[in-house]
XYZ file of C-alpha atoms in Angstrom:
389
model
C 25.907 -27.560 -11.598
C 28.168 -24.858 -12.992
C 28.098 -21.020 -12.848
C 26.021 -20.504 -15.944
C 23.515 -23.194 -15.227
C 23.178 -21.936 -11.687
C 22.382 -18.409 -12.959
C 19.853 -19.802 -15.491
C 18.058 -21.857 -12.822
C 17.915 -18.866 -10.367
C 16.317 -16.746 -13.066
C 13.845 -19.492 -13.863
C 12.838 -19.561 -10.166
C 12.457 -15.843 -10.061
C 10.233 -15.890 -13.094
C 8.019 -18.619 -11.463
C 7.977 -16.684 -8.188
C 6.917 -13.436 -9.885
C 4.068 -15.278 -11.577
C 2.778 -16.446 -8.260
C 4.003 -20.127 -8.604
C 5.799 -20.002 -5.271
C 6.101 -23.649 -4.527
C 7.510 -24.468 -7.933
C 10.033 -21.592 -7.554
C 10.973 -22.975 -4.123
C 11.698 -26.367 -5.636
C 13.873 -24.925 -8.433
C 15.879 -22.967 -5.872
C 16.299 -25.911 -3.486
C 17.642 -27.958 -6.361
C 20.203 -25.232 -7.107
C 21.210 -25.121 -3.506
C 21.759 -28.979 -3.514
C 23.532 -29.230 -6.835
C 25.435 -26.018 -7.479
C 29.268 -25.846 -6.962
C 29.266 -22.056 -7.348
C 29.529 -20.332 -3.991
C 28.344 -16.927 -5.403
C 25.393 -18.615 -7.019
C 24.543 -20.400 -3.765
C 24.698 -17.174 -1.942
C 22.257 -15.615 -4.407
C 19.821 -18.500 -4.277
C 19.828 -18.365 -0.495
C 18.888 -14.762 -0.777
C 15.898 -15.829 -2.983
C 14.867 -18.401 -0.430
C 15.163 -16.050 2.526
C 12.917 -13.354 0.747
C 10.277 -15.970 -0.301
C 10.045 -17.480 3.172
C 9.757 -14.038 4.690
C 6.938 -13.154 2.478
C 5.055 -16.365 3.308
C 5.640 -15.832 7.030
C 7.798 -18.972 7.339
C 10.170 -17.102 9.657
C 11.921 -20.086 11.191
C 12.888 -21.346 7.724
C 13.987 -17.830 6.843
C 16.270 -17.943 9.863
C 17.581 -21.285 8.915
C 18.629 -20.131 5.373
C 20.086 -16.950 6.806
C 22.421 -18.938 9.011
C 23.515 -21.136 5.962
C 24.035 -17.863 3.970
C 26.540 -16.523 6.617
C 28.617 -19.677 6.129
C 28.582 -19.227 2.398
C 29.562 -15.617 2.801
C 32.511 -16.628 4.982
C 33.551 -19.101 2.266
C 33.558 -16.299 -0.294
C 35.636 -14.104 2.098
C 33.935 -10.952 0.873
C 32.841 -8.240 3.408
C 29.840 -7.256 1.095
C 28.451 -10.728 1.141
C 28.967 -11.037 4.864
C 27.199 -7.656 5.578
C 24.211 -8.820 3.476
C 23.990 -12.147 5.233
C 24.101 -10.511 8.657
C 21.339 -8.215 7.481
C 19.210 -11.228 6.578
C 20.002 -12.782 10.003
C 18.895 -9.492 11.710
C 15.651 -9.321 9.620
C 14.799 -13.034 10.442
C 15.199 -12.226 14.110
C 13.114 -9.044 13.729
C 10.356 -11.122 12.187
C 10.512 -13.693 15.026
C 10.269 -10.736 17.524
C 13.789 -11.418 18.848
C 14.512 -7.787 19.082
C 17.694 -7.706 21.209
C 19.319 -10.181 18.700
C 18.219 -7.997 15.760
C 19.885 -4.954 17.223
C 23.040 -6.797 17.920
C 23.211 -8.287 14.359
C 22.455 -4.750 12.875
C 25.362 -3.306 14.813
C 27.573 -6.052 13.419
C 26.566 -4.957 9.896
C 27.247 -1.329 10.582
C 30.673 -2.147 12.051
C 31.702 -4.074 8.859
C 34.019 -2.168 6.490
C 32.729 -3.229 3.194
C 32.633 -1.332 -0.088
C 29.908 0.956 -1.501
C 27.532 -2.086 -1.771
C 27.632 -2.439 2.020
C 26.994 1.315 2.426
C 23.867 0.999 0.249
C 22.607 -1.680 2.642
C 23.060 0.558 5.694
C 19.606 2.055 5.033
C 17.985 -1.380 5.314
C 20.136 -2.091 8.412
C 18.866 1.158 10.086
C 15.305 0.289 9.153
C 15.471 -3.110 10.759
C 17.158 -1.728 13.805
C 14.436 0.949 14.122
C 11.675 -1.761 13.952
C 13.408 -3.623 16.710
C 13.733 -0.576 18.925
C 9.945 0.116 18.311
C 9.177 -3.494 19.311
C 10.991 -2.839 22.682
C 9.131 0.562 22.946
C 12.479 2.462 22.974
C 10.920 5.358 20.911
C 13.695 7.893 20.739
C 16.284 5.336 19.357
C 13.648 3.927 16.909
C 13.031 7.396 15.503
C 16.818 8.036 15.180
C 17.156 4.830 13.163
C 14.088 5.542 10.916
C 15.398 9.082 10.204
C 18.858 7.723 9.370
C 17.260 5.155 7.140
C 15.248 7.993 5.374
C 18.534 9.913 4.879
C 20.132 6.825 3.194
C 16.962 6.370 0.992
C 17.145 9.978 -0.230
C 20.937 9.981 -0.729
C 20.928 6.819 -2.798
C 17.478 7.704 -4.476
C 16.174 4.403 -3.199
C 12.358 4.811 -3.453
C 11.511 1.267 -2.321
C 13.449 1.751 0.935
C 11.798 5.146 1.432
C 8.422 3.432 0.955
C 9.250 0.894 3.633
C 10.504 3.471 6.072
C 7.391 5.607 5.586
C 5.301 2.594 6.543
C 7.359 2.023 9.710
C 7.090 5.709 10.562
C 3.289 5.439 10.183
C 3.450 2.512 12.674
C 5.669 4.555 14.971
C 3.347 7.596 15.088
C 0.190 5.400 15.444
C 1.799 3.932 18.618
C 2.480 7.285 20.217
C -0.864 8.588 19.086
C 0.015 11.390 16.632
C -2.574 10.085 14.173
C -2.171 12.938 11.641
C 1.451 11.855 11.052
C 0.389 8.101 11.280
C -1.703 8.807 8.231
C 0.659 11.237 6.436
C 3.547 8.743 6.152
C 1.729 5.706 4.646
C 0.023 8.242 2.326
C 3.405 9.274 1.267
C 4.358 5.535 0.829
C 1.272 5.063 -1.362
C 2.338 8.092 -3.513
C 5.807 6.635 -4.040
C 4.098 3.303 -5.108
C 1.896 5.268 -7.602
C 4.759 7.365 -8.959
C 7.608 4.764 -9.131
C 6.255 1.432 -8.316
C 5.316 0.059 -11.825
C 7.854 -2.733 -11.702
C 7.637 -3.263 -7.929
C 6.109 -6.131 -6.043
C 2.485 -5.429 -5.128
C 3.331 -5.980 -1.482
C 4.441 -2.239 -1.321
C 0.988 -1.165 -2.271
C -0.542 -3.616 0.102
C 1.690 -2.486 2.953
C 0.942 1.195 2.511
C -2.891 0.584 2.250
C -2.719 -1.436 5.488
C -0.954 1.275 7.418
C -3.383 3.928 5.999
C -6.251 1.668 7.240
C -4.797 1.604 10.793
C -4.438 5.396 10.842
C -7.988 6.055 9.401
C -9.347 3.647 12.091
C -7.617 5.518 14.820
C -8.973 8.863 13.472
C -12.551 7.366 13.582
C -12.825 7.302 9.744
C -14.004 3.750 9.730
C -15.385 3.566 6.063
C -12.020 4.817 4.679
C -10.195 2.294 7.050
C -12.409 -0.591 5.625
C -11.665 0.339 1.988
C -7.946 0.520 2.542
C -7.900 -2.729 4.579
C -10.029 -4.518 1.863
C -7.547 -3.419 -0.801
C -4.550 -4.693 1.171
C -6.242 -7.989 2.115
C -7.105 -8.588 -1.621
C -3.360 -8.415 -2.580
C -2.256 -10.381 0.569
C -4.695 -13.202 -0.489
C -3.522 -13.167 -4.150
C 0.095 -13.464 -3.057
C -0.292 -15.928 -0.206
C 1.257 -13.163 2.142
C 0.203 -14.763 5.525
C 1.811 -12.139 7.778
C -0.176 -9.337 6.024
C -3.391 -11.423 6.067
C -3.101 -11.694 9.786
C -2.606 -7.897 10.183
C -5.553 -7.138 7.942
C -7.832 -9.585 9.944
C -6.785 -7.768 13.121
C -7.656 -4.395 11.490
C -11.010 -5.636 10.323
C -11.656 -6.924 13.836
C -10.711 -3.587 15.382
C -13.028 -1.714 12.919
C -15.935 -3.980 13.911
C -15.103 -3.444 17.539
C -15.083 0.338 17.099
C -18.560 -0.083 15.562
C -19.520 -1.957 18.688
C -20.190 -5.004 16.525
C -18.430 -7.501 18.863
C -20.060 -10.597 17.257
C -18.460 -9.789 13.941
C -15.082 -8.834 15.573
C -14.565 -11.997 17.560
C -14.119 -14.501 14.620
C -11.742 -12.121 12.890
C -9.587 -11.856 15.959
C -9.622 -15.640 16.195
C -8.460 -15.986 12.549
C -5.777 -13.370 13.060
C -4.681 -15.075 16.257
C -4.229 -18.483 14.547
C -2.133 -17.144 11.717
C -0.056 -15.036 14.101
C 0.587 -18.100 16.298
C 1.510 -20.149 13.279
C 4.119 -17.664 11.945
C 5.438 -16.599 15.400
C 4.370 -12.935 15.310
C 4.145 -12.477 19.157
C 3.948 -8.682 18.899
C 0.870 -9.042 16.685
C -0.580 -11.480 19.260
C -0.362 -8.798 21.916
C -2.462 -6.497 19.736
C -5.048 -9.282 19.035
C -5.350 -9.931 22.807
C -5.777 -6.220 23.591
C -8.642 -6.099 21.018
C -10.280 -9.247 22.487
C -9.993 -7.826 25.991
C -11.728 -4.607 24.851
C -14.553 -6.771 23.250
C -15.093 -8.636 26.588
C -15.210 -5.189 28.376
C -17.863 -3.954 25.951
C -19.873 -7.056 26.915
C -19.125 -6.565 30.540
C -17.488 -9.934 30.800
C -14.739 -8.604 33.119
C -13.318 -12.000 34.202
C -12.911 -13.138 30.537
C -11.241 -9.829 29.880
C -8.738 -10.375 32.689
C -7.965 -13.832 31.268
C -6.970 -12.255 27.875
C -4.951 -9.581 29.716
C -3.005 -12.332 31.573
C -2.004 -14.037 28.285
C -1.102 -10.775 26.758
C 1.022 -9.719 29.742
C 3.065 -12.944 29.583
C 3.868 -12.210 25.833
C 4.646 -8.446 26.394
C 6.986 -9.268 29.372
C 8.734 -11.997 27.379
C 9.278 -9.550 24.367
C 10.154 -6.622 26.516
C 7.325 -4.619 24.821
C 6.727 -1.811 27.393
C 3.934 -0.071 25.456
C 1.971 -3.319 25.510
C 2.425 -3.518 29.225
C 1.390 0.040 29.775
C -1.884 -0.492 27.759
C -2.630 -3.689 29.768
C -2.112 -1.884 33.114
C -4.399 0.808 31.786
C -7.130 -1.775 31.005
C -6.735 -3.527 34.341
C -7.149 -0.079 36.062
C -10.506 0.330 34.391
C -11.641 -3.244 35.205
C -10.693 -3.085 38.837
C -12.284 0.356 39.203
C -15.455 -1.036 37.847
C -15.226 -4.113 40.202
C -14.396 -1.748 43.151
C -11.191 -3.759 44.036
C -9.104 -0.848 45.371
C -5.908 -2.678 46.209
C -5.510 -4.141 42.737
C -6.541 -0.789 41.250
C -3.742 1.102 43.107
C -1.306 -1.656 42.072
C -1.949 -1.118 38.364
C -2.000 2.741 38.680
C 1.577 2.530 40.098
C 2.781 0.007 37.325
C 1.169 2.262 34.627
C 3.181 5.273 35.850
C 6.346 3.120 36.102
C 5.902 2.102 32.419
C 5.411 5.846 31.323
C 8.636 6.773 33.406
C 10.543 3.909 31.771
C 9.637 4.828 28.174
C 10.273 8.501 28.837
C 6.944 9.348 27.311
C 6.751 12.879 28.635
C 6.602 16.116 26.672
C 9.783 18.067 27.129
C 7.778 21.356 27.230
C 4.559 20.797 29.292
C 5.655 17.616 31.213
C 2.345 15.902 30.339
C 2.515 12.256 29.180
C 2.632 11.525 25.435
C 0.586 8.732 23.855
C -2.445 9.064 26.151
C -4.653 10.646 23.450
C -4.395 11.808 19.771
C -2.015 14.749 19.865
C 0.215 16.352 17.210
C 3.871 15.869 18.128
C 7.045 17.446 16.900
C 10.475 15.760 17.016
C 13.680 17.714 17.648
C 16.913 16.810 15.688
C 17.926 14.853 18.767
C 14.730 12.813 18.371
C 13.119 13.990 21.587
C 9.472 14.721 21.153
C 7.190 17.477 22.490
C 3.484 18.387 21.900
C 3.205 20.701 18.884
C 0.684 22.903 20.822
């Protein structure tokens, strides 16, 4: 298959993919990969396969194609191609929650001396790196990366990147409990979709609606949360977006739990858990298990709650997710206080404070811990935070 035919077939695959005929598109692209003698065409078709597998939540396949793409980039001996392939390798590892690997591949991208094309990718590299630091609960570095990505987006007038960064910033502020900002950023993302997103994939709209739903729930606005989450889920189902379906199911379950409707929450947690297990989203699994634990606590089933905590703890330790560990110690503290088991209680109080120390979650002004309750925060240019009050 020559250069022109390769190009034609790639376009045919894209047309099928955009009209929701994903499996047909994958078959066309795989045929190109097998038959094409054009390295640049092979590189491009691998990019299509990586994106498609990412959106379906087939992250192990995404990683496999990213590795092949690096070999193709080396064959082409072009630093721009190499930067792009390392970014895809970083993103595959980010999706598989291999955060240390993600950071190291992102650093490789930033150290490559390519042309202006590579520089335009630096915003995406910074975003991926920020998401990885957030997964490891290294908040100051995560914020630095997100702000850098936002600067790249503004300088290159890249509205799609800006939209993605706003969603990550929503997630960031939801984690450290500044719920006003956790809502502000995805609302900004939704505005970008409305103003510029006519030709964009619907996943941008779905993503912003999901992050708005999370913030509304945290603010106690459960009806608004439900509306946004339903909108996001509708798009995720239309597009076979498994990763987003899992997140929406988790959000629905959390909303029902907030309404104290544990019986409706449990099956949604179960469905979310099975998708997250299938796609390998271990960070999401920790969130599901935290919700399940809280449901058992509402029902005063403390031993079942401890079983869920044990599973979540193993995942959080494996990933290096310190915020997850902090939340688990906090729940253990409540359980052992209720049970009157003083030794275990003291043990978890100590571990809780160790986590706070390790994450440096203290306000630089008042010395109180950040992320304990909803509080408006302000970040300095050095990315240190303090309470706005």
